[in-house]
Short mmCIF file of C-alpha atoms in Angstrom, two decimals:
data_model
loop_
_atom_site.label_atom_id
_atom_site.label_comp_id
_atom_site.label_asym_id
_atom_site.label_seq_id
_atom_site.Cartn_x
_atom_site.Cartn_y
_atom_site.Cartn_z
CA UNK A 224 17.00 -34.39 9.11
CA UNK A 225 14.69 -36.67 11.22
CA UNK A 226 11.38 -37.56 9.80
CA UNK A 227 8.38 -36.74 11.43
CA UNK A 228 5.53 -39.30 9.58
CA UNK A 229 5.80 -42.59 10.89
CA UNK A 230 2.09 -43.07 9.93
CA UNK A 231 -1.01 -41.27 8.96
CA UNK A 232 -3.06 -40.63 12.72
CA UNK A 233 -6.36 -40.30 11.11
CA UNK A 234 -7.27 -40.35 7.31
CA UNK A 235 -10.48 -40.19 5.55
CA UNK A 236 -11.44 -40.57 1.83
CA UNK A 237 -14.28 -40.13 0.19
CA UNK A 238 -16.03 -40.67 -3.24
CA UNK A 239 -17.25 -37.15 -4.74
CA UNK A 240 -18.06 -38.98 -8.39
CA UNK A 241 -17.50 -41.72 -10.35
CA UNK A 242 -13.68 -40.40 -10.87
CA UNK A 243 -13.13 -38.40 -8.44
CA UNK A 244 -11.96 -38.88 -4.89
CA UNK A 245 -11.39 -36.31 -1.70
CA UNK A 246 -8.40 -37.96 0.78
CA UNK A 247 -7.80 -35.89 4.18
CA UNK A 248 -4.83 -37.09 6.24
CA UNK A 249 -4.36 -34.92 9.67
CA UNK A 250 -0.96 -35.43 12.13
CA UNK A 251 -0.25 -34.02 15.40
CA UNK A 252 2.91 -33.32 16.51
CA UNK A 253 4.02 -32.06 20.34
CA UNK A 254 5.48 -29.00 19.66
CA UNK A 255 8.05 -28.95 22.63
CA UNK A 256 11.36 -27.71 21.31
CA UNK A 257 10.03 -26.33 18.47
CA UNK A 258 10.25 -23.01 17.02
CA UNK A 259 9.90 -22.07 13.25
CA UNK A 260 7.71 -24.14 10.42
CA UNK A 261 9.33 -24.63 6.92
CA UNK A 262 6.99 -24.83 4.06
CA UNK A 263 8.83 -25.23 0.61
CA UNK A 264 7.27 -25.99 -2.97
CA UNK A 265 3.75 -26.77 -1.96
CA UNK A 266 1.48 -26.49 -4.81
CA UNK A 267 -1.71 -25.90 -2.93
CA UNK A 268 -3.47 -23.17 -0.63
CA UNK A 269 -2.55 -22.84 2.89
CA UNK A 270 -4.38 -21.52 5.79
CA UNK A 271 -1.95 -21.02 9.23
CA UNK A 272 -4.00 -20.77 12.51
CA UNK A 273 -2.62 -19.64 15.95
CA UNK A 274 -3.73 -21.51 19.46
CA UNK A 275 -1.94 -22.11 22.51
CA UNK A 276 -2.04 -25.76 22.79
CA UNK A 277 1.30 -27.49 22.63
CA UNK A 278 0.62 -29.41 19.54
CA UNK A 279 1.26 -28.89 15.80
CA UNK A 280 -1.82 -29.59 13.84
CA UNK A 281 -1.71 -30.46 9.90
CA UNK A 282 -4.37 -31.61 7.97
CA UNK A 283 -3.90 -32.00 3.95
CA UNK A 284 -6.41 -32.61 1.70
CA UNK A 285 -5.93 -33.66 -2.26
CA UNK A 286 -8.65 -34.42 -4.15
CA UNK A 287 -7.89 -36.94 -7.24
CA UNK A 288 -9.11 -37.81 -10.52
CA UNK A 289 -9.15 -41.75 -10.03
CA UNK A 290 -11.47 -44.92 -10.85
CA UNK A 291 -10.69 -46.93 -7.81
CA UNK A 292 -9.98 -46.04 -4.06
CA UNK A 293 -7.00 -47.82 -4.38
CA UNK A 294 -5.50 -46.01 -7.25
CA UNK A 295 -6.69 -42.97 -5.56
CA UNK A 296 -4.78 -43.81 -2.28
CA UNK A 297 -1.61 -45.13 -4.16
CA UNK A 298 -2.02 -41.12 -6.24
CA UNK A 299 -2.01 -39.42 -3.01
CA UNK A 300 0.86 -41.45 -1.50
CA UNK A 301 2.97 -40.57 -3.88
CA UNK A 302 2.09 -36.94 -4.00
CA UNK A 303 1.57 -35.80 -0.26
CA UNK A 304 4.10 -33.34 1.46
CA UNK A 305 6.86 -34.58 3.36
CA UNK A 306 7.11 -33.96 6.80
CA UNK A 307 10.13 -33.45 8.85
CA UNK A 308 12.37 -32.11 11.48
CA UNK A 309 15.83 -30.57 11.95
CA UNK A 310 16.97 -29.03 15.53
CA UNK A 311 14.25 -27.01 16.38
CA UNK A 312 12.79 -27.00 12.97
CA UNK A 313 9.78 -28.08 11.39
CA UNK A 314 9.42 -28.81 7.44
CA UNK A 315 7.01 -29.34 4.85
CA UNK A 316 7.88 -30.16 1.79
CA UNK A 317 5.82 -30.57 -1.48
CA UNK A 318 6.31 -32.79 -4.18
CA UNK A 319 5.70 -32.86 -8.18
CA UNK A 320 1.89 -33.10 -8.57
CA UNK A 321 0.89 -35.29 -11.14
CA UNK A 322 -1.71 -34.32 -13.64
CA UNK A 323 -4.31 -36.61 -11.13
CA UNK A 324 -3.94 -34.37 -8.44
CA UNK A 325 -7.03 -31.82 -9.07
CA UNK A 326 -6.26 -29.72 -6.00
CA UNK A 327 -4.63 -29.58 -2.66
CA UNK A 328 -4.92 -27.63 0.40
CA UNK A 329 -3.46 -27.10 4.24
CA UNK A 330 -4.83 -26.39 7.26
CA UNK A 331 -1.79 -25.79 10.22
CA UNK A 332 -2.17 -24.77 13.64
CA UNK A 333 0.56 -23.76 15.47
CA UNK A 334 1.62 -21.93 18.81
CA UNK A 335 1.35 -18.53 18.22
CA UNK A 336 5.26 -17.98 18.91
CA UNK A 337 6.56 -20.26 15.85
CA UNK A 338 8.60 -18.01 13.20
CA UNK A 339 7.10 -18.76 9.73
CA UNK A 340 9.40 -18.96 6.65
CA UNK A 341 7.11 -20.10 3.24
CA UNK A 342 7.80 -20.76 -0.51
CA UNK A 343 4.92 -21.65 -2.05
CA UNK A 344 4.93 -22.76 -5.57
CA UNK A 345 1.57 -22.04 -6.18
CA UNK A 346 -1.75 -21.48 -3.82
CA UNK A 347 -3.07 -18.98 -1.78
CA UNK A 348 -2.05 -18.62 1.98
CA UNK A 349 -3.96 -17.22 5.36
CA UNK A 350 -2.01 -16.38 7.96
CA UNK A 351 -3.85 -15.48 11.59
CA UNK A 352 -2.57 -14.70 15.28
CA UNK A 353 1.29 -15.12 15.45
CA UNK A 354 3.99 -12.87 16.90
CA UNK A 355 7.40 -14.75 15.33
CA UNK A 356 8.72 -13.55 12.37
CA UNK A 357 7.08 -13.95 8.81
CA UNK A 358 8.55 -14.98 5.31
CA UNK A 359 5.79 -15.60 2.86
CA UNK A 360 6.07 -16.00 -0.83
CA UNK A 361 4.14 -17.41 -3.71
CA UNK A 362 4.57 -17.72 -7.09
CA UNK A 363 0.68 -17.90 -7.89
CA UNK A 364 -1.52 -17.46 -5.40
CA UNK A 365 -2.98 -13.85 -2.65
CA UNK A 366 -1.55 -13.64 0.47
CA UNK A 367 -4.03 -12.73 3.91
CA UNK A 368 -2.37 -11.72 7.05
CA UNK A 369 -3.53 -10.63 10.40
CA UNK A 370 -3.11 -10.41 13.80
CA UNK A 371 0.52 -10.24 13.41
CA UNK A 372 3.27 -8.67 16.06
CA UNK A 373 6.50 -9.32 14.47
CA UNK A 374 8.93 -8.76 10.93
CA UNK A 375 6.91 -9.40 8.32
CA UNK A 376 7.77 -9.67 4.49
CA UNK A 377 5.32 -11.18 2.21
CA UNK A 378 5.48 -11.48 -1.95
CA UNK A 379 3.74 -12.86 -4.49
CA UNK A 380 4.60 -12.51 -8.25
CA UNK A 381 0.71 -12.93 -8.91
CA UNK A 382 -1.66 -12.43 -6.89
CA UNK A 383 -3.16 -10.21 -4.06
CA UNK A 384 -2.01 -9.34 -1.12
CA UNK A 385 -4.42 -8.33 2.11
CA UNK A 386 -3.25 -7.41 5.48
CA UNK A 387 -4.73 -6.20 8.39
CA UNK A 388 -3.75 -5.68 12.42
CA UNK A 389 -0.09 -5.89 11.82
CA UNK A 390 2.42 -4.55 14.57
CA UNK A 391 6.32 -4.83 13.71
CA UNK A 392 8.08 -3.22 10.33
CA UNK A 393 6.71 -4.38 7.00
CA UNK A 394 7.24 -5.12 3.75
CA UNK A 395 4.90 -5.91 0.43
CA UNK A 396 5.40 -6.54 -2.78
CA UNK A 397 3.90 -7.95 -5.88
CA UNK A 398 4.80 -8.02 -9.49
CA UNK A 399 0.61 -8.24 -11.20
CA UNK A 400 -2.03 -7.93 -7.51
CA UNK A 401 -3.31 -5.25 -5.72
CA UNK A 402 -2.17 -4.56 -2.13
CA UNK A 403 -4.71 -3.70 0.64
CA UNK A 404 -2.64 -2.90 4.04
CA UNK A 405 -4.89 -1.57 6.95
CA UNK A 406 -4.14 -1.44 10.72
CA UNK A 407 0.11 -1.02 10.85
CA UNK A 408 2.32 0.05 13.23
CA UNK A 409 5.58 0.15 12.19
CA UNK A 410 7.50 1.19 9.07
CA UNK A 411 6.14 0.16 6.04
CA UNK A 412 7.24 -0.58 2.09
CA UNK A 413 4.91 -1.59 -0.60
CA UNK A 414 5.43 -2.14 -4.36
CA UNK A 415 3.48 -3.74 -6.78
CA UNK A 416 2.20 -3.28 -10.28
CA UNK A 417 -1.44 -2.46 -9.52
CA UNK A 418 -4.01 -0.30 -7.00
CA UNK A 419 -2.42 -0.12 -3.41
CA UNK A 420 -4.63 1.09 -0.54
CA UNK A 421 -3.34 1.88 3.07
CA UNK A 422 -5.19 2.95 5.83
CA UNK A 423 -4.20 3.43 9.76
CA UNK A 424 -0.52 3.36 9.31
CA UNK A 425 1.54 4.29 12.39
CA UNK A 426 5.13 4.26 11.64
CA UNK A 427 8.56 6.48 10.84
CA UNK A 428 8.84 5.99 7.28
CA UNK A 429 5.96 4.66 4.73
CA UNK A 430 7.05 4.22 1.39
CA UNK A 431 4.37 2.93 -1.42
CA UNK A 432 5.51 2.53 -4.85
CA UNK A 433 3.76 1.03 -7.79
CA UNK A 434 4.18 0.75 -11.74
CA UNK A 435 0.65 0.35 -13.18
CA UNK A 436 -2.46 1.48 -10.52
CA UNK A 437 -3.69 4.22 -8.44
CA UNK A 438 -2.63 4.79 -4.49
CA UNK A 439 -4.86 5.34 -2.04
CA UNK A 440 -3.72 6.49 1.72
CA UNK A 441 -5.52 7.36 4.46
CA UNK A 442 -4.95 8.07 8.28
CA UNK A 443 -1.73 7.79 8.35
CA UNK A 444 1.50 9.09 10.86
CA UNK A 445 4.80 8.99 9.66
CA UNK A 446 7.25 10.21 6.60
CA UNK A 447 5.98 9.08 3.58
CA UNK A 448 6.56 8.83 0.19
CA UNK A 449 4.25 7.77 -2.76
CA UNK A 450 4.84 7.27 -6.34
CA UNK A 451 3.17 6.15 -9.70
CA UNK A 452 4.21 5.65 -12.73
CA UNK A 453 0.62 5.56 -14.35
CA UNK A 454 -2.35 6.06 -11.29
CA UNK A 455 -3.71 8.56 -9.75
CA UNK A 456 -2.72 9.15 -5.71
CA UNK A 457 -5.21 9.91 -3.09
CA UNK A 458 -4.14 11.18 0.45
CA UNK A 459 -6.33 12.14 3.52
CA UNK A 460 -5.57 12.64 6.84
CA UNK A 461 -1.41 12.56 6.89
CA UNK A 462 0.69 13.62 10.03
CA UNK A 463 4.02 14.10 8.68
CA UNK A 464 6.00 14.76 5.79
CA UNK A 465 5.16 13.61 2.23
CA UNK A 466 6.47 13.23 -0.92
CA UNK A 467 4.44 12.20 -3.71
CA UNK A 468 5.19 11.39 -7.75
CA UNK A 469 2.91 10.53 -10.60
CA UNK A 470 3.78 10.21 -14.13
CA UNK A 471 0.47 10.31 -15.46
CA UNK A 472 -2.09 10.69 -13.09
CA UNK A 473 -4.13 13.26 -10.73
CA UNK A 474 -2.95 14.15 -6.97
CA UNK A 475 -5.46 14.71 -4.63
CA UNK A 476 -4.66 15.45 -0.91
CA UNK A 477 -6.79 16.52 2.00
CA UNK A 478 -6.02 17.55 6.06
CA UNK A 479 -2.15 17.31 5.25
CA UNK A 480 -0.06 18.42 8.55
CA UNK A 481 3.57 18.27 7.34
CA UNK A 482 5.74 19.89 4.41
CA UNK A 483 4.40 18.28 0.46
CA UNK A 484 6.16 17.66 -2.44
CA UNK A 485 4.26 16.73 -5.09
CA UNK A 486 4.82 16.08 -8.95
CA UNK A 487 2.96 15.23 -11.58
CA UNK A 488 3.47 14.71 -15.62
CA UNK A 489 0.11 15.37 -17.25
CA UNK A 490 -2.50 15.88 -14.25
CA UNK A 491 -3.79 17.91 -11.78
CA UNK A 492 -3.19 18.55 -8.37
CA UNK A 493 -5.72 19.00 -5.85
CA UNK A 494 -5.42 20.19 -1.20
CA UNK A 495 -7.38 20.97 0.87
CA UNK A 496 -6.53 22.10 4.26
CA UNK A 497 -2.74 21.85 4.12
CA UNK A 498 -0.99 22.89 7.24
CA UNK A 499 2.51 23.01 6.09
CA UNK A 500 5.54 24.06 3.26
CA UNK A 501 4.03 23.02 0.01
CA UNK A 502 5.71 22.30 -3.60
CA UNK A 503 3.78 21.22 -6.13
CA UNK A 504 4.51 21.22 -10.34
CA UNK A 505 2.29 19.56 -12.95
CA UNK A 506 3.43 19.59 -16.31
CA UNK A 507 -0.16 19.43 -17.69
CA UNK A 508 -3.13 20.42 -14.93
CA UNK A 509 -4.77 22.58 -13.14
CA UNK A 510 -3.66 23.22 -9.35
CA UNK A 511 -6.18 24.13 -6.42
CA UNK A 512 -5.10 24.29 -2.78
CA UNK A 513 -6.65 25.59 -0.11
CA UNK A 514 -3.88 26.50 2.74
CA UNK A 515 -4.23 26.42 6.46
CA UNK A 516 -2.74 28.25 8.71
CA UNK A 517 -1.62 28.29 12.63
CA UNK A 518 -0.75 31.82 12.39
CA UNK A 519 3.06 30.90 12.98
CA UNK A 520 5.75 32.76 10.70
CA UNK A 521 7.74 29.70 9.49
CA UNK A 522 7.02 26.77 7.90
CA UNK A 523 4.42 27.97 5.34
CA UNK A 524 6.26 29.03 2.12
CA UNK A 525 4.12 27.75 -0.89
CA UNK A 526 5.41 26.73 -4.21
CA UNK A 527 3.01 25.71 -7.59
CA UNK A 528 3.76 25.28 -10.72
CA UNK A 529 1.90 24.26 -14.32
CA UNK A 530 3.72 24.54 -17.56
CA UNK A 531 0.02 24.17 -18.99
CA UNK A 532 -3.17 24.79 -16.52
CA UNK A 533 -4.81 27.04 -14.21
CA UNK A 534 -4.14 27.96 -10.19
CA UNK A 535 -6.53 28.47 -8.06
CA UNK A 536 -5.15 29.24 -4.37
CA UNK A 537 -7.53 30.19 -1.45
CA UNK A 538 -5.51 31.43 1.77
CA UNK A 539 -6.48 32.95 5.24
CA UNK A 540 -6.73 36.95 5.12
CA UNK A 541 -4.26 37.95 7.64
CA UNK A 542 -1.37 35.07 5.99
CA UNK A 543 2.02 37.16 6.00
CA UNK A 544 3.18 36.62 2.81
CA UNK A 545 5.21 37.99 0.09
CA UNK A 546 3.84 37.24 -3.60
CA UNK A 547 5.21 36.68 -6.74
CA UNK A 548 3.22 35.19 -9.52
CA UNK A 549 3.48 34.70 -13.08
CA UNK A 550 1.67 34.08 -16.03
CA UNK A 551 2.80 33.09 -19.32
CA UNK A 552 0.90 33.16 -22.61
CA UNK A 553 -2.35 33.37 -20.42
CA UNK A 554 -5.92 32.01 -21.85
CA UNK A 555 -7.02 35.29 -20.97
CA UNK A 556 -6.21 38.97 -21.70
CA UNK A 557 -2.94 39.37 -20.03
CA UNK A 558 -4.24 42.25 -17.26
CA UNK A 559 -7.16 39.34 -16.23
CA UNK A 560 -4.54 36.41 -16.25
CA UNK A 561 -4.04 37.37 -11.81
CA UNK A 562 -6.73 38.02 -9.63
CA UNK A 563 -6.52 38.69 -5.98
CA UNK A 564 -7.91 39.45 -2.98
CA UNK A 565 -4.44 40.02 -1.62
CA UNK A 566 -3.15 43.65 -2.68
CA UNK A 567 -0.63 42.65 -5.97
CA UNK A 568 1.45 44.86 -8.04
CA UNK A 569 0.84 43.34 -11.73
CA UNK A 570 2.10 44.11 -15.01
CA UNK A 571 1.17 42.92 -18.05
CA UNK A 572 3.05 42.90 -21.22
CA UNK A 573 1.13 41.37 -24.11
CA UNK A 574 2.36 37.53 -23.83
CA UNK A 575 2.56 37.56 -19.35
CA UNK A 576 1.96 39.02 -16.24
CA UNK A 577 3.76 39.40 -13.21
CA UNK A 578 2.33 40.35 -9.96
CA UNK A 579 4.69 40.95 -6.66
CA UNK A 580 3.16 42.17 -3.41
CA UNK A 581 2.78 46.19 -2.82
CA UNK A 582 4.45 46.15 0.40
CA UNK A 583 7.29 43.57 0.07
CA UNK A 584 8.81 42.24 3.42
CA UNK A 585 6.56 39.60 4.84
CA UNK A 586 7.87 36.62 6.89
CA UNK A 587 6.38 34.22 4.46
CA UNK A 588 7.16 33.23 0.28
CA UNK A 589 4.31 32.15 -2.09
CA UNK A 590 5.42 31.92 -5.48
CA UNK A 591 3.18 31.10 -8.38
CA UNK A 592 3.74 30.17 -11.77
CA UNK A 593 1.49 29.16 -14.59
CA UNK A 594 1.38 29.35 -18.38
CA UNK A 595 -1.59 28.61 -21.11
CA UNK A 596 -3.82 29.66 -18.01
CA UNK A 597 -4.84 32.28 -15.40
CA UNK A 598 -4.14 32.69 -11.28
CA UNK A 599 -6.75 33.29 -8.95
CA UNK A 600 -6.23 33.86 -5.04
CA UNK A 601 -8.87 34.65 -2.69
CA UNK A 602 -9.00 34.59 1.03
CA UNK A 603 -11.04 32.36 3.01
CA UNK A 604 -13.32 33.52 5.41
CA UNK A 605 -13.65 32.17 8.84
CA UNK A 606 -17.01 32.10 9.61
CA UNK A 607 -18.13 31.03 5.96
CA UNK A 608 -18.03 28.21 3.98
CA UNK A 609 -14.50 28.18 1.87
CA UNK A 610 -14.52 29.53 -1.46
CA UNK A 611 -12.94 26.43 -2.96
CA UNK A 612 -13.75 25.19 -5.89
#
C-alpha cells in the first residue's frame, strides 16, 4: 500500500471561540489509473460529488475543543484520515476520535466513473452523479443518493435512507429509518423497520418489506410484492402483478392492472379500478372493490374473504360471471345478509345464506365469503358516477 499524503496542499484553521477551533485540510490527487475509492471507519459525514476533471478532490474538516492553535493542530494530526493507494485503488481510512474531536466531515469529488465501496462508522453520506458501482453502509448516520447508473446497495442500521434518479438494480435496507426511493429503473429490494415510500419504479421484480411502518407505492411497472408486519400498505397506479401482506394494518389499492393477492390480519381492504384476477382475505375488516373490466373472458375470477366484516363489490353489468356467496352468522336477518343487482339464487337458513347465480355457466368465477356481516353487489354504470362507497 503506497501512501498518498506527503503533505497537506492547502490548510486553514480558524478560531470559532475561546476553545474551540475549525481545521480544513484539502488534497488533490491526479486520478489517472484510478478506479474505485475506499472509505473505511470514518466517523464523520460525507458528501461524494461527480465532475469530469481528472483530479480527486478531498477536503476534511474537524472542528476541536482546544485552548491553543497548537494543541488544536497537534489534535487534528493525530486524528485525520489516512490516505492511500493500492493498484488502482484509492483509500480513506479513519482513525479513533478522541473525545476533542467535536465533529468531522468530507467533501470528495471524483470522476463520475469511480466504483464506490463505504463503511462508515458513523455520519451521514451524499452521494451525486456516478455510474460505477455503489457499496454504502453506516452504522449511524441517512444515506442520499442520486443520479446514479449502476449496482447499488446501500444500509444503514440507523438512520434514513433517500434516493432518487437511480438506473441499475437496487437494494435498501435499514434496521430503525424510513426509506424514500423515487425515480428507479431496475429491480428493486427494500427492508427496513419503519415507513417506506416508492414512487416511479420501472423494473421486473420490486420487493418492499418492512417490520414496524406503513408502505406506500405509487407508479410503479413490474412484479411486486409488499409486506408488513404492523403498517398499513397503500398502492396506486401498478402495471403488473402484486402480492401484498399485512399483519395488522389496512390495504388500500387503486388503478391495479395485473392479478392481486392480498392478506390482511385485522384490517380492511380497499380497490378501486382493478383490472385483473383478485384474492383478497382479511381476518378482521371490511372489503370494498370496485372491478374493471376489458370485456375479455379470462383473467377476471375474483376471490374475498372476511372471517369478521362486510363486502361491498361494485362490478360492470354485462361481467360474465358465475356467483357464489356466503354469509355466516350475518349482522342482519339472514334473507338481507346478500343483495344484488346481479340475478342470485339465495337461501337462507337461520345462522347463513348462500346465493349461486340463476343461470350457472358463465366464463368467469366470483366467489364471496363473509361472516359477522352482510354482501352487497351492485353494478356500475357507465355513464354515472360509480356507486362506491
Amino acid at each position: 500500500m503506497l501512501s498518498l499524503y506527503v503533505g497537506i496542499s492547502a490548510q486553514e484553521i480558524t478560531r470559532e471561540a475561546y476553545n474551540r477551533f475549525r481545521i480544513t485540510s484539502s488534497y488533490s490527487i491526479n486520478s489517472v489509473g484510478l478506479e474505485h475509492l475506499t472509505l473505511e471507519k470514518i466517523n464523520g459525514d460525507i458528501a461524494l460529488n461527480s465532475d469530469n476533471q481528472k483530479q480527486i478532490f478531498i477536503q476534511e474538516t474537524m472542528a476541536i475543543n482546544a485552548v491553543t492553535e497548537e494543541n488544536a493542530l497537534s489534535l487534528y494530526l493525530d486524528a485525520k484520515a489516512v490516505l492511500e493507494s493500492s493498484g488502482n485503488e484509492v483509500h480513506l481510512t479513519g482513525q479513533n476520535l478522541p473525545h476533542e474531536i467535536l465533529e468531522s466531515n468530507y467533501r470528495i469529488i471524483l470522476p463520475p466513473n469511480f466504483e464506490i465501496m463505504a463503511d462508515l462508522t458513523s455520519g451521514t453520506i451524499s452521494v451525486d452523479g456516478f455510474s460505477g458501482a455503489l457499496l454504502i453502509m453506516t452504522k449511524l448516520g441517512d444515506i442520499s443518493l442520486s443520479k446514479i447508473s449502476s449496482r447499488t446497495i446501500a444500509s444503514t442500521l440507523a438512520g434514513d435512507l433517500y434516493c432518487n434518479n437511480i438506473s441499475g438494480n437496487t437494494t435498501f435496507s435499514t434496521t430503525a429509518g424510513n426509506i424514500k426511493a423515487e425515480a428507479i429503473k431496475g429491480d428493486l429490494d427494500v427492508s427496513g423497520e419503519g415507513t417506506i415510500t416508492i414512487d416511479n419504479v420501472y423494473g421486473r421484480t420490486i420487493s418492499v418489506h418492512t417490520r414496524d411502518g406503513d408502505i406506500t407505492v405509487g407508479n410503479v411497472n413490474g412484479e411486486t410484492q409488499l409486506k408488513t408486519l404492523k403498517g398499513d400498505i397503500l398502492v396506486e397506479n401498478l402495471e403488473g402483478n402484486l402480492d401484498l401482506f399485512s399483519s395488522n394494518g389496512d390495504l388500500s389499492l387503486r388503478n391495479i392492472n395485473g392479478d392481486i393477492l392480498g392478506w390482511t390480519k385485522n384490517g380492511g381492504i380497499i380497490g378501486q379500478q382493478l383490472a385483473g384476477c383478485f384474492n383478497f382475505e382479511t381476518v378482521s375488516g371490511d372489503i370494498l372493490i370496485q372491478k374493471s373490466w376489458d370485456g375479455s373472458v379470462s383473467g377476471h375470477t375474483i376471490d374475498a374473504t372476511t372471517n369478521a366484516g362486510n363486502i361491498f363489490l361494485e362490478l360492470p353489468e354485462e361481467f360474465p360471471a358465475d356467483f357464489r356467496v356466503e354469509v355466516n352468522n350475518p349482522e342482519v336477518a339472514p334473507d338481507e345478509a346478500i343483495i344484488s343487482d346481479f340475478p342470485l339464487y339465495i337461501e337462507a337458513t337461520k345462522i347463513s345464506a348462500v346465493g349461486t347465480s340463476e343461470v350457472p355457466g358463465k366464463p368467469l368465477k366470483v366467489n364471496l365469503s363473509s361472516s359477522f356481516g352482510k354482501v352487497i353487489i351492485r353494478w356500475s354504470e357507465q355513464n354515472f358516477p360509480s356507486r362506491f362507497p
